[in-house]
Structure formats: C-alpha cells, structure tokens
Amino acid sequence: GFAHEDDLIRDVIGLVERTFPVRAERRGRAIGGLSMGGYGAVKIALKHHEMFASANSHSGALGFPRLDPETARERSPDFVRIFGESPRGGPEDPFAIVERIDHGRVPALRIDCGTDDFLIDQNREFHKHLESRHIPHEYREFPGGHDWAYWDLHVREAVAFHLKNLDLSRK
C-alpha cells in the first residue's frame, strides 16, 4: 500500500547497503516486524522473494486484507486507500501471494503469536494456509498478548532464526 513498500525496497535497503558493511544480496537480507509490521514483513518478503533470505512476523495482522471492507474501515480509516475496494485475493493479500509464488523461492519464514493475542486466529489461518501449500515455515504460539511484554520475550528468537538463515560470511 501507498509507497511504503517501494520506499523500503529502494530507499531504506539502499541506504543500509551504502552505509554499513553488509552483504548486499538476497542471502544477506532479512525482514521482520510486529503487528501491521509483521504483516508488511511477510508480504514484502513473499512479493520480493528474490531480495530476502528470511522473514519473521510477531503477532502479524496477516489476515487484515481478508476482512470484510466495512469491518476493516472501522479499524483503519485508510483501509481502502491502502488495500483497495476488494483486497481479498489482491496484490496486498499474503494468502493470495502464497498461491502465486514459486515455492522454490519462498524465503525462510517464521511466524509467532501470543495465545491471548486478538490476532491469533489470523496467524493460525495463515499457518494452515502455508501448510496446505506445503510451504516450509516455522510457526510458534506462546502465552501472551498483543503487547511489548510478549514481543520483548520473543524478538531474540526471531534474531536467532534470521542468523540461522543468513550468509554473513565476508563477500
């Protein structure tokens, strides 16, 4: 939605790769986020699978584009501007992206969510969708809600996941 995705792909990654001694290729890049950022990280990694070795989502709003537009508008006034009038199955829907992607190019995926999180059902549904498509991924549920107490506990696991999937050797 908007130009955020283009900004991230073009500007942020470019800035990082010009500023820091990083491996400027797929095997040296990871993306992650929480809540709407978790949705964005997974969506971007799937859409731009040639750019990322791994992606993670904590408590991701992975089913947000699949909500009926009226419910979604209540949660976000910018819903239509971001996702369009009929987002289900569209270019911003991770479920639909999974349907179209070459399975051999899917980045390593890690998804976790708290069992008391209001987004747990969306995460479970996405996990089942990945399983039905035989897409390898790591899915975990832990006690906790949609808050920093949960995320702070599990961010280290996400970092370890990325480190396991990245090639950090010198060029």
Tab-separated table of C-alpha atoms in Angstrom:
chain	number	residue	atom	x	y	z
A	1	GLY	CA	0.000	0.000	0.000
A	2	PHE	CA	0.951	3.629	-0.567
A	3	ALA	CA	4.596	3.992	-1.498
A	4	HIS	CA	5.867	2.439	1.757
A	5	GLU	CA	6.813	-0.795	0.061
A	6	ASP	CA	8.704	0.997	-2.709
A	7	ASP	CA	10.381	3.257	-0.150
A	8	LEU	CA	11.568	0.273	1.849
A	9	ILE	CA	12.795	-1.705	-1.142
A	10	ARG	CA	14.500	1.202	-2.864
A	11	ASP	CA	15.460	3.755	-0.240
A	12	VAL	CA	15.884	2.014	3.109
A	13	ILE	CA	17.688	-1.047	1.788
A	14	GLY	CA	19.833	1.167	-0.433
A	15	LEU	CA	20.754	3.409	2.492
A	16	VAL	CA	21.668	0.450	4.705
A	17	GLU	CA	23.757	-1.143	1.978
A	18	ARG	CA	25.615	2.099	1.228
A	19	THR	CA	26.209	2.889	4.905
A	20	PHE	CA	27.060	-0.436	6.527
A	21	PRO	CA	29.338	-3.326	5.554
A	22	VAL	CA	26.529	-5.757	4.744
A	23	ARG	CA	26.075	-8.433	2.107
A	24	ALA	CA	24.004	-6.578	-0.498
A	25	GLU	CA	22.202	-9.594	-1.906
A	26	ARG	CA	19.360	-11.952	-1.031
A	27	ARG	CA	21.398	-14.237	1.215
A	28	GLY	CA	22.410	-11.248	3.328
A	29	ARG	CA	18.950	-9.725	3.848
A	30	ALA	CA	16.170	-10.422	6.336
A	31	ILE	CA	12.989	-8.557	7.187
A	32	GLY	CA	10.761	-8.713	10.240
A	33	GLY	CA	8.075	-6.843	12.089
A	34	LEU	CA	5.301	-6.935	14.622
A	35	SER	CA	1.565	-6.408	14.268
A	36	MET	CA	0.970	-4.498	10.993
A	37	GLY	CA	4.750	-4.543	10.556
A	38	GLY	CA	4.655	-8.336	10.770
A	39	TYR	CA	2.051	-8.376	8.014
A	40	GLY	CA	4.218	-6.000	5.978
A	41	ALA	CA	7.402	-8.013	6.506
A	42	VAL	CA	5.819	-11.289	5.377
A	43	LYS	CA	4.007	-9.670	2.443
A	44	ILE	CA	7.121	-7.848	1.229
A	45	ALA	CA	9.326	-10.930	1.614
A	46	LEU	CA	6.866	-13.028	-0.399
A	47	LYS	CA	6.349	-10.389	-3.105
A	48	HIS	CA	10.080	-9.650	-3.335
A	49	HIS	CA	11.350	-13.144	-2.592
A	50	GLU	CA	14.401	-12.531	-4.751
A	51	MET	CA	15.563	-9.947	-2.190
A	52	PHE	CA	15.205	-11.689	1.202
A	53	ALA	CA	16.618	-14.883	2.692
A	54	SER	CA	14.230	-14.817	5.646
A	55	ALA	CA	11.242	-13.043	7.150
A	56	ASN	CA	9.509	-13.086	10.504
A	57	SER	CA	6.251	-11.840	11.924
A	58	HIS	CA	5.372	-11.367	15.586
A	59	SER	CA	1.609	-11.079	16.129
A	60	GLY	CA	1.121	-10.208	12.473
A	61	ALA	CA	-2.106	-8.802	11.058
A	62	LEU	CA	-1.721	-11.397	8.305
A	63	GLY	CA	-5.422	-11.632	7.509
A	64	PHE	CA	-6.122	-7.895	7.511
A	65	PRO	CA	-6.721	-7.676	3.738
A	66	ARG	CA	-9.188	-10.562	4.065
A	67	LEU	CA	-11.503	-8.732	6.469
A	68	ASP	CA	-14.732	-7.508	5.003
A	69	PRO	CA	-14.214	-3.878	3.929
A	70	GLU	CA	-16.721	-2.456	6.434
A	71	THR	CA	-15.034	-4.093	9.437
A	72	ALA	CA	-11.631	-3.117	8.122
A	73	ARG	CA	-12.696	0.527	7.609
A	74	GLU	CA	-13.785	0.635	11.258
A	75	ARG	CA	-10.299	-0.499	12.301
A	76	SER	CA	-8.410	1.682	9.824
A	77	PRO	CA	-9.869	4.708	8.032
A	78	ASP	CA	-7.144	4.334	5.386
A	79	PHE	CA	-8.097	0.741	4.587
A	80	VAL	CA	-9.453	1.375	1.076
A	81	ARG	CA	-6.592	3.700	0.203
A	82	ILE	CA	-4.053	1.070	1.283
A	83	PHE	CA	-5.720	-2.152	0.131
A	84	GLY	CA	-8.308	-1.091	-2.457
A	85	GLU	CA	-12.040	-1.823	-2.532
A	86	SER	CA	-11.660	-5.610	-2.864
A	87	PRO	CA	-8.411	-6.572	-1.145
A	88	ARG	CA	-9.140	-10.286	-0.662
A	89	GLY	CA	-7.076	-12.106	-3.268
A	90	GLY	CA	-5.366	-8.894	-4.354
A	91	PRO	CA	-1.699	-7.927	-4.518
A	92	GLU	CA	-1.537	-6.979	-0.810
A	93	ASP	CA	-3.072	-10.251	0.457
A	94	PRO	CA	-0.385	-12.652	1.769
A	95	PHE	CA	-2.750	-15.616	1.316
A	96	ALA	CA	-3.102	-14.815	-2.389
A	97	ILE	CA	0.618	-14.148	-2.810
A	98	VAL	CA	1.311	-17.633	-1.419
A	99	GLU	CA	-0.975	-19.055	-4.124
A	100	ARG	CA	1.076	-17.426	-6.880
A	101	ILE	CA	4.649	-17.766	-5.617
A	102	ASP	CA	7.189	-20.277	-6.900
A	103	HIS	CA	7.642	-22.483	-3.831
A	104	GLY	CA	11.352	-22.837	-4.517
A	105	ARG	CA	11.852	-19.107	-3.985
A	106	VAL	CA	9.997	-18.635	-0.694
A	107	PRO	CA	12.261	-17.083	1.945
A	108	ALA	CA	12.619	-18.871	5.260
A	109	LEU	CA	9.527	-17.842	7.252
A	110	ARG	CA	8.962	-17.620	10.998
A	111	ILE	CA	5.591	-16.644	12.451
A	112	ASP	CA	4.738	-16.420	16.131
A	113	CYS	CA	1.782	-15.101	18.077
A	114	GLY	CA	0.571	-14.973	21.656
A	115	THR	CA	-2.320	-17.241	22.565
A	116	ASP	CA	-4.150	-14.264	24.115
A	117	ASP	CA	-3.480	-12.002	21.108
A	118	PHE	CA	-6.559	-10.746	19.248
A	119	LEU	CA	-4.755	-11.694	16.003
A	120	ILE	CA	-4.167	-15.345	16.937
A	121	ASP	CA	-6.890	-16.625	14.587
A	122	GLN	CA	-5.367	-14.772	11.606
A	123	ASN	CA	-1.962	-16.276	12.402
A	124	ARG	CA	-3.391	-19.783	12.773
A	125	GLU	CA	-5.258	-19.424	9.485
A	126	PHE	CA	-2.122	-18.254	7.655
A	127	HIS	CA	-0.104	-21.114	9.184
A	128	LYS	CA	-2.716	-23.614	7.941
A	129	HIS	CA	-2.662	-21.976	4.513
A	130	LEU	CA	1.124	-22.322	4.307
A	131	GLU	CA	0.831	-25.969	5.376
A	132	SER	CA	-1.838	-26.651	2.749
A	133	ARG	CA	0.521	-25.270	0.092
A	134	HIS	CA	3.456	-27.301	1.501
A	135	ILE	CA	5.477	-24.162	2.155
A	136	PRO	CA	8.125	-24.736	4.829
A	137	HIS	CA	7.883	-22.338	7.740
A	138	GLU	CA	8.299	-22.137	11.477
A	139	TYR	CA	5.124	-21.417	13.416
A	140	ARG	CA	5.011	-20.929	17.170
A	141	GLU	CA	2.407	-19.932	19.731
A	142	PHE	CA	3.347	-18.769	23.197
A	143	PRO	CA	1.435	-17.451	26.198
A	144	GLY	CA	0.940	-13.714	25.879
A	145	GLY	CA	-0.959	-10.909	24.242
A	146	HIS	CA	-0.527	-8.163	21.684
A	147	ASP	CA	1.964	-6.137	23.703
A	148	TRP	CA	5.604	-5.317	24.328
A	149	ALA	CA	5.846	-7.838	27.161
A	150	TYR	CA	5.240	-10.589	24.584
A	151	TRP	CA	7.347	-9.117	21.777
A	152	ASP	CA	10.317	-8.368	24.025
A	153	LEU	CA	10.398	-12.023	25.088
A	154	HIS	CA	10.406	-13.378	21.539
A	155	VAL	CA	12.470	-10.929	19.491
A	156	ARG	CA	15.666	-12.821	20.375
A	157	GLU	CA	14.198	-15.982	18.848
A	158	ALA	CA	13.483	-14.093	15.634
A	159	VAL	CA	17.039	-12.747	15.512
A	160	ALA	CA	18.396	-16.290	16.027
A	161	PHE	CA	16.099	-17.520	13.233
A	162	HIS	CA	17.437	-14.877	10.844
A	163	LEU	CA	21.058	-15.569	11.779
A	164	LYS	CA	20.493	-19.260	11.028
A	165	ASN	CA	19.157	-18.396	7.556
A	166	LEU	CA	21.563	-15.652	6.501
A	167	ASP	CA	25.002	-15.982	4.968
A	168	LEU	CA	27.039	-13.470	6.941
A	169	SER	CA	30.417	-14.531	5.604
A	170	ARG	CA	32.634	-11.925	4.013
A	171	LYS	CA	31.997	-11.327	0.327
